[in-house]
Amino acid sequence: MRKRTYESVAIINATLEDEQIESTISRMQETITTHGGEILDLDKWGRKRLAYPINKAKSGYYVIFRFNASTNLIATLERNYRLDENVIRYLTIQLDKFALEAIAKQKETAKNAEAAAAAEAQAKSLETQV
């Protein structure tokens, strides 16, 4: 079966302790990998204020998975999201080639900005030594 690239965003209840949040994330990762998926990227955005209350919660812990998988995995993953009491919202989409190019370009820009900041910090430290 053909594998496609997906992005799945989940909002986890922010009132949980960090260990509980990490265990929820690891369960999601385990679901993806045990059903034949390959995780490409994992972004943990952390606790953020929600635009509107969801189940009386005003903040949530955002986590984004980008992965390659067959279409059968998506149904299993979303079923696990629905059954998990810690997940308050989720959304899984298929990424097309334009989205993948935009993500790669965004990562490259961030990498270049980070390298420029490091070079600038090194230049400042050399100036203070002189």
mmCIF file of N, CA and C in Angstrom:
data_model
loop_
_atom_site.group_PDB
_atom_site.id
_atom_site.type_symbol
_atom_site.label_atom_id
_atom_site.label_comp_id
_atom_site.label_asym_id
_atom_site.label_seq_id
_atom_site.Cartn_x
_atom_site.Cartn_y
_atom_site.Cartn_z
ATOM 1 N N MET A 1 0.841 -1.177 0.000
ATOM 2 C CA MET A 1 0.000 0.000 0.000
ATOM 3 C C MET A 1 0.889 1.244 0.000
ATOM 4 N N ARG A 2 0.450 2.274 -0.690
ATOM 5 C CA ARG A 2 1.235 3.490 -0.842
ATOM 6 C C ARG A 2 1.226 4.322 0.443
ATOM 7 N N LYS A 3 2.390 4.795 0.817
ATOM 8 C CA LYS A 3 2.498 5.641 1.999
ATOM 9 C C LYS A 3 2.442 7.101 1.578
ATOM 10 N N ARG A 4 1.781 7.888 2.382
ATOM 11 C CA ARG A 4 1.652 9.315 2.138
ATOM 12 C C ARG A 4 2.142 10.080 3.354
ATOM 13 N N THR A 5 2.375 11.361 3.166
ATOM 14 C CA THR A 5 2.857 12.203 4.262
ATOM 15 C C THR A 5 1.679 12.918 4.898
ATOM 16 N N TYR A 6 1.596 12.831 6.221
ATOM 17 C CA TYR A 6 0.510 13.431 6.982
ATOM 18 C C TYR A 6 1.064 14.346 8.056
ATOM 19 N N GLU A 7 0.199 15.255 8.500
ATOM 20 C CA GLU A 7 0.503 16.111 9.649
ATOM 21 C C GLU A 7 -0.673 16.001 10.598
ATOM 22 N N SER A 8 -0.368 15.727 11.844
ATOM 23 C CA SER A 8 -1.411 15.564 12.845
ATOM 24 C C SER A 8 -1.122 16.515 14.004
ATOM 25 N N VAL A 9 -2.094 17.362 14.311
ATOM 26 C CA VAL A 9 -1.982 18.302 15.419
ATOM 27 C C VAL A 9 -2.916 17.830 16.517
ATOM 28 N N ALA A 10 -2.398 17.748 17.721
ATOM 29 C CA ALA A 10 -3.223 17.351 18.859
ATOM 30 C C ALA A 10 -3.066 18.390 19.965
ATOM 31 N N ILE A 11 -4.174 18.702 20.605
ATOM 32 C CA ILE A 11 -4.148 19.597 21.767
ATOM 33 C C ILE A 11 -4.432 18.733 22.985
ATOM 34 N N ILE A 12 -3.467 18.725 23.880
ATOM 35 C CA ILE A 12 -3.551 17.913 25.094
ATOM 36 C C ILE A 12 -3.937 18.826 26.252
ATOM 37 N N ASN A 13 -4.676 18.293 27.192
ATOM 38 C CA ASN A 13 -5.103 19.046 28.367
ATOM 39 C C ASN A 13 -3.876 19.621 29.087
ATOM 40 N N ALA A 14 -3.805 20.943 29.211
ATOM 41 C CA ALA A 14 -2.628 21.603 29.782
ATOM 42 C C ALA A 14 -2.572 21.511 31.302
ATOM 43 N N THR A 15 -3.640 21.086 31.943
ATOM 44 C CA THR A 15 -3.619 20.990 33.402
ATOM 45 C C THR A 15 -2.886 19.738 33.888
ATOM 46 N N LEU A 16 -2.531 18.866 32.969
ATOM 47 C CA LEU A 16 -1.791 17.656 33.337
ATOM 48 C C LEU A 16 -0.353 18.003 33.691
ATOM 49 N N GLU A 17 0.279 17.133 34.446
ATOM 50 C CA GLU A 17 1.695 17.313 34.765
ATOM 51 C C GLU A 17 2.534 16.965 33.539
ATOM 52 N N ASP A 18 3.784 17.441 33.523
ATOM 53 C CA ASP A 18 4.656 17.229 32.375
ATOM 54 C C ASP A 18 4.868 15.753 32.065
ATOM 55 N N GLU A 19 4.967 14.909 33.095
ATOM 56 C CA GLU A 19 5.166 13.480 32.876
ATOM 57 C C GLU A 19 3.962 12.858 32.178
ATOM 58 N N GLN A 20 2.756 13.291 32.557
ATOM 59 C CA GLN A 20 1.547 12.768 31.934
ATOM 60 C C GLN A 20 1.454 13.199 30.477
ATOM 61 N N ILE A 21 1.842 14.441 30.202
ATOM 62 C CA ILE A 21 1.830 14.940 28.826
ATOM 63 C C ILE A 21 2.828 14.152 27.986
ATOM 64 N N GLU A 22 4.030 13.937 28.514
ATOM 65 C CA GLU A 22 5.047 13.173 27.785
ATOM 66 C C GLU A 22 4.597 11.737 27.539
ATOM 67 N N SER A 23 3.918 11.131 28.499
ATOM 68 C CA SER A 23 3.444 9.758 28.295
ATOM 69 C C SER A 23 2.349 9.716 27.229
ATOM 70 N N THR A 24 1.510 10.747 27.174
ATOM 71 C CA THR A 24 0.485 10.819 26.131
ATOM 72 C C THR A 24 1.133 10.955 24.762
ATOM 73 N N ILE A 25 2.153 11.801 24.665
ATOM 74 C CA ILE A 25 2.869 11.991 23.396
ATOM 75 C C ILE A 25 3.561 10.702 22.981
ATOM 76 N N SER A 26 4.185 10.018 23.924
ATOM 77 C CA SER A 26 4.877 8.765 23.586
ATOM 78 C C SER A 26 3.886 7.688 23.143
ATOM 79 N N ARG A 27 2.677 7.666 23.720
ATOM 80 C CA ARG A 27 1.644 6.720 23.267
ATOM 81 C C ARG A 27 1.245 7.016 21.825
ATOM 82 N N MET A 28 1.140 8.303 21.486
ATOM 83 C CA MET A 28 0.807 8.675 20.110
ATOM 84 C C MET A 28 1.914 8.247 19.149
ATOM 85 N N GLN A 29 3.162 8.484 19.542
ATOM 86 C CA GLN A 29 4.300 8.073 18.716
ATOM 87 C C GLN A 29 4.302 6.559 18.542
ATOM 88 N N GLU A 30 4.053 5.844 19.610
ATOM 89 C CA GLU A 30 4.040 4.384 19.572
ATOM 90 C C GLU A 30 2.943 3.866 18.650
ATOM 91 N N THR A 31 1.784 4.515 18.674
ATOM 92 C CA THR A 31 0.683 4.126 17.786
ATOM 93 C C THR A 31 1.104 4.268 16.331
ATOM 94 N N ILE A 32 1.768 5.368 16.019
ATOM 95 C CA ILE A 32 2.194 5.612 14.635
ATOM 96 C C ILE A 32 3.225 4.574 14.205
ATOM 97 N N THR A 33 4.233 4.347 15.024
ATOM 98 C CA THR A 33 5.325 3.457 14.624
ATOM 99 C C THR A 33 4.917 1.986 14.616
ATOM 100 N N THR A 34 4.063 1.557 15.540
ATOM 101 C CA THR A 34 3.681 0.146 15.575
ATOM 102 C C THR A 34 2.756 -0.240 14.429
ATOM 103 N N HIS A 35 2.061 0.720 13.846
ATOM 104 C CA HIS A 35 1.159 0.438 12.733
ATOM 105 C C HIS A 35 1.788 0.766 11.389
ATOM 106 N N GLY A 36 3.114 0.792 11.336
ATOM 107 C CA GLY A 36 3.810 0.931 10.064
ATOM 108 C C GLY A 36 4.125 2.344 9.635
ATOM 109 N N GLY A 37 3.941 3.319 10.509
ATOM 110 C CA GLY A 37 4.252 4.708 10.173
ATOM 111 C C GLY A 37 5.688 5.059 10.502
ATOM 112 N N GLU A 38 6.176 6.104 9.879
ATOM 113 C CA GLU A 38 7.539 6.587 10.121
ATOM 114 C C GLU A 38 7.449 8.072 10.473
ATOM 115 N N ILE A 39 7.830 8.420 11.699
ATOM 116 C CA ILE A 39 7.746 9.810 12.156
ATOM 117 C C ILE A 39 8.896 10.601 11.553
ATOM 118 N N LEU A 40 8.554 11.675 10.843
ATOM 119 C CA LEU A 40 9.552 12.532 10.218
ATOM 120 C C LEU A 40 9.933 13.693 11.123
ATOM 121 N N ASP A 41 8.952 14.239 11.824
ATOM 122 C CA ASP A 41 9.195 15.437 12.620
ATOM 123 C C ASP A 41 8.208 15.471 13.773
ATOM 124 N N LEU A 42 8.660 15.980 14.898
ATOM 125 C CA LEU A 42 7.809 16.139 16.074
ATOM 126 C C LEU A 42 8.061 17.523 16.633
ATOM 127 N N ASP A 43 7.044 18.368 16.621
ATOM 128 C CA ASP A 43 7.145 19.718 17.176
ATOM 129 C C ASP A 43 6.293 19.795 18.425
ATOM 130 N N LYS A 44 6.928 20.162 19.525
ATOM 131 C CA LYS A 44 6.193 20.391 20.766
ATOM 132 C C LYS A 44 6.142 21.900 20.975
ATOM 133 N N TRP A 45 4.961 22.461 20.766
ATOM 134 C CA TRP A 45 4.809 23.907 20.919
ATOM 135 C C TRP A 45 4.637 24.287 22.375
ATOM 136 N N GLY A 46 4.215 23.362 23.192
ATOM 137 C CA GLY A 46 4.044 23.650 24.608
ATOM 138 C C GLY A 46 2.650 24.172 24.928
ATOM 139 N N ARG A 47 2.543 24.756 26.113
ATOM 140 C CA ARG A 47 1.250 25.260 26.579
ATOM 141 C C ARG A 47 0.947 26.607 25.925
ATOM 142 N N LYS A 48 -0.229 26.691 25.345
ATOM 143 C CA LYS A 48 -0.682 27.913 24.673
ATOM 144 C C LYS A 48 -2.123 28.196 25.088
ATOM 145 N N ARG A 49 -2.465 29.467 25.062
ATOM 146 C CA ARG A 49 -3.841 29.870 25.336
ATOM 147 C C ARG A 49 -4.699 29.543 24.112
ATOM 148 N N LEU A 50 -5.860 28.964 24.355
ATOM 149 C CA LEU A 50 -6.776 28.607 23.282
ATOM 150 C C LEU A 50 -7.551 29.838 22.815
ATOM 151 N N ALA A 51 -7.942 29.851 21.556
ATOM 152 C CA ALA A 51 -8.719 30.960 21.015
ATOM 153 C C ALA A 51 -10.109 31.019 21.651
ATOM 154 N N TYR A 52 -10.639 29.867 22.006
ATOM 155 C CA TYR A 52 -11.936 29.800 22.675
ATOM 156 C C TYR A 52 -11.900 28.600 23.612
ATOM 157 N N PRO A 53 -12.674 28.628 24.685
ATOM 158 C CA PRO A 53 -12.657 27.499 25.633
ATOM 159 C C PRO A 53 -13.158 26.205 24.994
ATOM 160 N N ILE A 54 -12.455 25.130 25.296
ATOM 161 C CA ILE A 54 -12.852 23.795 24.851
ATOM 162 C C ILE A 54 -13.040 22.955 26.118
ATOM 163 N N ASN A 55 -14.242 22.489 26.325
ATOM 164 C CA ASN A 55 -14.574 21.724 27.539
ATOM 165 C C ASN A 55 -14.146 22.471 28.802
ATOM 166 N N LYS A 56 -14.402 23.762 28.826
ATOM 167 C CA LYS A 56 -14.093 24.677 29.925
ATOM 168 C C LYS A 56 -12.596 24.871 30.151
ATOM 169 N N ALA A 57 -11.756 24.397 29.246
ATOM 170 C CA ALA A 57 -10.305 24.595 29.347
ATOM 171 C C ALA A 57 -9.929 25.831 28.541
ATOM 172 N N LYS A 58 -9.047 26.657 29.101
ATOM 173 C CA LYS A 58 -8.636 27.888 28.422
ATOM 174 C C LYS A 58 -7.245 27.788 27.817
ATOM 175 N N SER A 59 -6.520 26.721 28.142
ATOM 176 C CA SER A 59 -5.191 26.531 27.554
ATOM 177 C C SER A 59 -4.998 25.052 27.234
ATOM 178 N N GLY A 60 -4.066 24.789 26.318
ATOM 179 C CA GLY A 60 -3.791 23.425 25.905
ATOM 180 C C GLY A 60 -2.331 23.272 25.530
ATOM 181 N N TYR A 61 -1.855 22.041 25.518
ATOM 182 C CA TYR A 61 -0.482 21.722 25.131
ATOM 183 C C TYR A 61 -0.527 21.230 23.689
ATOM 184 N N TYR A 62 0.118 21.984 22.798
ATOM 185 C CA TYR A 62 0.083 21.662 21.373
ATOM 186 C C TYR A 62 1.265 20.774 21.003
ATOM 187 N N VAL A 63 0.988 19.746 20.203
ATOM 188 C CA VAL A 63 2.032 18.869 19.669
ATOM 189 C C VAL A 63 1.671 18.545 18.211
ATOM 190 N N ILE A 64 2.696 18.587 17.343
ATOM 191 C CA ILE A 64 2.493 18.347 15.916
ATOM 192 C C ILE A 64 3.377 17.194 15.478
ATOM 193 N N PHE A 65 2.759 16.200 14.827
ATOM 194 C CA PHE A 65 3.479 15.066 14.262
ATOM 195 C C PHE A 65 3.437 15.177 12.747
ATOM 196 N N ARG A 66 4.579 14.987 12.091
ATOM 197 C CA ARG A 66 4.620 14.818 10.636
ATOM 198 C C ARG A 66 5.166 13.423 10.397
ATOM 199 N N PHE A 67 4.446 12.640 9.602
ATOM 200 C CA PHE A 67 4.826 11.245 9.449
ATOM 201 C C PHE A 67 4.386 10.692 8.101
ATOM 202 N N ASN A 68 5.054 9.626 7.686
ATOM 203 C CA ASN A 68 4.671 8.857 6.501
ATOM 204 C C ASN A 68 3.907 7.637 6.980
ATOM 205 N N ALA A 69 2.771 7.370 6.332
ATOM 206 C CA ALA A 69 1.970 6.219 6.740
ATOM 207 C C ALA A 69 0.964 5.878 5.650
ATOM 208 N N SER A 70 0.406 4.685 5.772
ATOM 209 C CA SER A 70 -0.679 4.293 4.875
ATOM 210 C C SER A 70 -1.986 4.880 5.414
ATOM 211 N N THR A 71 -3.009 4.865 4.589
ATOM 212 C CA THR A 71 -4.277 5.471 4.986
ATOM 213 C C THR A 71 -4.957 4.703 6.125
ATOM 214 N N ASN A 72 -4.641 3.426 6.283
ATOM 215 C CA ASN A 72 -5.243 2.627 7.361
ATOM 216 C C ASN A 72 -4.846 3.147 8.741
ATOM 217 N N LEU A 73 -3.641 3.684 8.846
ATOM 218 C CA LEU A 73 -3.150 4.167 10.137
ATOM 219 C C LEU A 73 -3.946 5.364 10.633
ATOM 220 N N ILE A 74 -4.431 6.207 9.740
ATOM 221 C CA ILE A 74 -5.121 7.427 10.138
ATOM 222 C C ILE A 74 -6.374 7.107 10.944
ATOM 223 N N ALA A 75 -7.138 6.128 10.513
ATOM 224 C CA ALA A 75 -8.346 5.738 11.245
ATOM 225 C C ALA A 75 -7.992 5.235 12.647
ATOM 226 N N THR A 76 -6.935 4.450 12.747
ATOM 227 C CA THR A 76 -6.497 3.932 14.046
ATOM 228 C C THR A 76 -6.016 5.066 14.946
ATOM 229 N N LEU A 77 -5.220 5.974 14.388
ATOM 230 C CA LEU A 77 -4.686 7.093 15.168
ATOM 231 C C LEU A 77 -5.811 7.990 15.682
ATOM 232 N N GLU A 78 -6.757 8.321 14.823
ATOM 233 C CA GLU A 78 -7.844 9.198 15.241
ATOM 234 C C GLU A 78 -8.784 8.505 16.233
ATOM 235 N N ARG A 79 -8.904 7.204 16.128
ATOM 236 C CA ARG A 79 -9.695 6.469 17.126
ATOM 237 C C ARG A 79 -9.020 6.554 18.490
ATOM 238 N N ASN A 80 -7.697 6.423 18.504
ATOM 239 C CA ASN A 80 -6.959 6.551 19.756
ATOM 240 C C ASN A 80 -7.076 7.967 20.330
ATOM 241 N N TYR A 81 -7.074 8.974 19.468
ATOM 242 C CA TYR A 81 -7.275 10.355 19.933
ATOM 243 C C TYR A 81 -8.635 10.486 20.620
ATOM 244 N N ARG A 82 -9.677 9.938 19.982
ATOM 245 C CA ARG A 82 -11.028 10.056 20.545
ATOM 246 C C ARG A 82 -11.142 9.339 21.887
ATOM 247 N N LEU A 83 -10.482 8.200 22.034
ATOM 248 C CA LEU A 83 -10.574 7.424 23.272
ATOM 249 C C LEU A 83 -9.712 7.979 24.398
ATOM 250 N N ASP A 84 -8.703 8.767 24.060
ATOM 251 C CA ASP A 84 -7.798 9.323 25.068
ATOM 252 C C ASP A 84 -8.441 10.553 25.701
ATOM 253 N N GLU A 85 -8.678 10.507 26.996
ATOM 254 C CA GLU A 85 -9.320 11.613 27.710
ATOM 255 C C GLU A 85 -8.436 12.852 27.779
ATOM 256 N N ASN A 86 -7.124 12.683 27.630
ATOM 257 C CA ASN A 86 -6.197 13.813 27.724
ATOM 258 C C ASN A 86 -6.170 14.661 26.459
ATOM 259 N N VAL A 87 -6.587 14.104 25.333
ATOM 260 C CA VAL A 87 -6.603 14.839 24.066
ATOM 261 C C VAL A 87 -7.946 15.544 23.948
ATOM 262 N N ILE A 88 -7.891 16.898 23.871
ATOM 263 C CA ILE A 88 -9.150 17.640 23.813
ATOM 264 C C ILE A 88 -9.541 18.014 22.381
ATOM 265 N N ARG A 89 -8.568 18.104 21.458
ATOM 266 C CA ARG A 89 -8.845 18.343 20.039
ATOM 267 C C ARG A 89 -7.719 17.736 19.215
ATOM 268 N N TYR A 90 -8.031 17.398 17.957
ATOM 269 C CA TYR A 90 -7.012 16.874 17.046
ATOM 270 C C TYR A 90 -7.430 17.157 15.621
ATOM 271 N N LEU A 91 -6.462 17.163 14.728
ATOM 272 C CA LEU A 91 -6.718 17.326 13.304
ATOM 273 C C LEU A 91 -5.577 16.664 12.555
ATOM 274 N N THR A 92 -5.910 15.818 11.599
ATOM 275 C CA THR A 92 -4.913 15.143 10.772
ATOM 276 C C THR A 92 -5.204 15.479 9.319
ATOM 277 N N ILE A 93 -4.172 15.941 8.616
ATOM 278 C CA ILE A 93 -4.317 16.282 7.203
ATOM 279 C C ILE A 93 -3.218 15.603 6.398
ATOM 280 N N GLN A 94 -3.491 15.416 5.109
ATOM 281 C CA GLN A 94 -2.475 14.893 4.198
ATOM 282 C C GLN A 94 -1.730 16.079 3.606
ATOM 283 N N LEU A 95 -0.404 16.010 3.601
ATOM 284 C CA LEU A 95 0.414 17.089 3.055
ATOM 285 C C LEU A 95 0.696 16.834 1.582
ATOM 286 N N ASP A 96 0.493 17.861 0.760
ATOM 287 C CA ASP A 96 0.832 17.737 -0.656
ATOM 288 C C ASP A 96 2.255 18.239 -0.876
ATOM 289 N N LYS A 97 2.728 18.188 -2.115
ATOM 290 C CA LYS A 97 4.124 18.540 -2.389
ATOM 291 C C LYS A 97 4.401 20.007 -2.104
ATOM 292 N N PHE A 98 3.409 20.887 -2.273
ATOM 293 C CA PHE A 98 3.613 22.305 -2.003
ATOM 294 C C PHE A 98 3.793 22.565 -0.508
ATOM 295 N N ALA A 99 3.019 21.873 0.301
ATOM 296 C CA ALA A 99 3.150 22.000 1.749
ATOM 297 C C ALA A 99 4.500 21.468 2.220
ATOM 298 N N LEU A 100 4.946 20.346 1.655
ATOM 299 C CA LEU A 100 6.245 19.790 2.025
ATOM 300 C C LEU A 100 7.375 20.731 1.637
ATOM 301 N N GLU A 101 7.278 21.370 0.464
ATOM 302 C CA GLU A 101 8.290 22.340 0.048
ATOM 303 C C GLU A 101 8.294 23.549 0.975
ATOM 304 N N ALA A 102 7.122 24.025 1.370
ATOM 305 C CA ALA A 102 7.032 25.173 2.272
ATOM 306 C C ALA A 102 7.635 24.849 3.636
ATOM 307 N N ILE A 103 7.392 23.650 4.130
ATOM 308 C CA ILE A 103 7.952 23.239 5.420
ATOM 309 C C ILE A 103 9.465 23.157 5.327
ATOM 310 N N ALA A 104 9.991 22.587 4.242
ATOM 311 C CA ALA A 104 11.443 22.487 4.055
ATOM 312 C C ALA A 104 12.065 23.871 3.962
ATOM 313 N N LYS A 105 11.413 24.781 3.257
ATOM 314 C CA LYS A 105 11.926 26.149 3.124
ATOM 315 C C LYS A 105 11.915 26.858 4.473
ATOM 316 N N GLN A 106 10.875 26.658 5.246
ATOM 317 C CA GLN A 106 10.765 27.267 6.565
ATOM 318 C C GLN A 106 11.870 26.757 7.494
ATOM 319 N N LYS A 107 12.156 25.460 7.436
ATOM 320 C CA LYS A 107 13.227 24.895 8.258
ATOM 321 C C LYS A 107 14.584 25.450 7.843
ATOM 322 N N GLU A 108 14.804 25.592 6.532
ATOM 323 C CA GLU A 108 16.062 26.130 6.023
ATOM 324 C C GLU A 108 16.248 27.576 6.464
ATOM 325 N N THR A 109 15.193 28.376 6.414
ATOM 326 C CA THR A 109 15.257 29.767 6.849
ATOM 327 C C THR A 109 15.583 29.849 8.335
ATOM 328 N N ALA A 110 14.953 29.011 9.142
ATOM 329 C CA ALA A 110 15.220 28.997 10.581
ATOM 330 C C ALA A 110 16.649 28.566 10.864
ATOM 331 N N LYS A 111 17.135 27.595 10.109
ATOM 332 C CA LYS A 111 18.507 27.116 10.280
ATOM 333 C C LYS A 111 19.511 28.219 9.938
ATOM 334 N N ASN A 112 19.259 28.947 8.847
ATOM 335 C CA ASN A 112 20.146 30.051 8.456
ATOM 336 C C ASN A 112 20.118 31.178 9.475
ATOM 337 N N ALA A 113 18.947 31.505 10.013
ATOM 338 C CA ALA A 113 18.837 32.550 11.021
ATOM 339 C C ALA A 113 19.581 32.150 12.288
ATOM 340 N N GLU A 114 19.501 30.888 12.654
ATOM 341 C CA GLU A 114 20.197 30.395 13.838
ATOM 342 C C GLU A 114 21.714 30.460 13.639
ATOM 343 N N ALA A 115 22.181 30.104 12.447
ATOM 344 C CA ALA A 115 23.615 30.165 12.148
ATOM 345 C C ALA A 115 24.104 31.612 12.154
ATOM 346 N N ALA A 116 23.299 32.532 11.634
ATOM 347 C CA ALA A 116 23.684 33.947 11.626
ATOM 348 C C ALA A 116 23.744 34.500 13.035
ATOM 349 N N ALA A 117 22.813 34.106 13.897
ATOM 350 C CA ALA A 117 22.817 34.558 15.286
ATOM 351 C C ALA A 117 24.037 34.017 16.030
ATOM 352 N N ALA A 118 24.398 32.776 15.757
ATOM 353 C CA ALA A 118 25.579 32.195 16.395
ATOM 354 C C ALA A 118 26.850 32.894 15.932
ATOM 355 N N ALA A 119 26.940 33.221 14.653
ATOM 356 C CA ALA A 119 28.111 33.926 14.128
ATOM 357 C C ALA A 119 28.211 35.326 14.718
ATOM 358 N N GLU A 120 27.064 35.978 14.877
ATOM 359 C CA GLU A 120 27.055 37.317 15.459
ATOM 360 C C GLU A 120 27.480 37.281 16.921
ATOM 361 N N ALA A 121 27.019 36.280 17.655
ATOM 362 C CA ALA A 121 27.388 36.138 19.070
ATOM 363 C C ALA A 121 28.878 35.865 19.192
ATOM 364 N N GLN A 122 29.425 35.057 18.285
ATOM 365 C CA GLN A 122 30.860 34.772 18.322
ATOM 366 C C GLN A 122 31.662 36.029 17.991
ATOM 367 N N ALA A 123 31.192 36.827 17.051
ATOM 368 C CA ALA A 123 31.895 38.067 16.698
ATOM 369 C C ALA A 123 31.892 39.048 17.868
ATOM 370 N N LYS A 124 30.788 39.127 18.593
ATOM 371 C CA LYS A 124 30.704 40.008 19.769
ATOM 372 C C LYS A 124 31.645 39.551 20.860
ATOM 373 N N SER A 125 31.749 38.238 21.045
ATOM 374 C CA SER A 125 32.639 37.726 22.100
ATOM 375 C C SER A 125 34.101 37.990 21.741
ATOM 376 N N LEU A 126 34.436 37.961 20.454
ATOM 377 C CA LEU A 126 35.793 38.281 20.018
ATOM 378 C C LEU A 126 36.104 39.760 20.212
ATOM 379 N N GLU A 127 35.093 40.635 19.996
ATOM 380 C CA GLU A 127 35.292 42.062 20.188
ATOM 381 C C GLU A 127 35.545 42.390 21.652
ATOM 382 N N THR A 128 34.874 41.714 22.557
ATOM 383 C CA THR A 128 35.047 41.988 23.978
ATOM 384 C C THR A 128 36.398 41.489 24.479
ATOM 385 N N GLN A 129 36.963 40.505 23.811
ATOM 386 C CA GLN A 129 38.261 39.980 24.213
ATOM 387 C C GLN A 129 39.379 40.909 23.787
ATOM 388 N N VAL A 130 39.179 41.680 22.725
ATOM 389 C CA VAL A 130 40.227 42.569 22.195
ATOM 390 C C VAL A 130 40.308 43.806 22.967
#
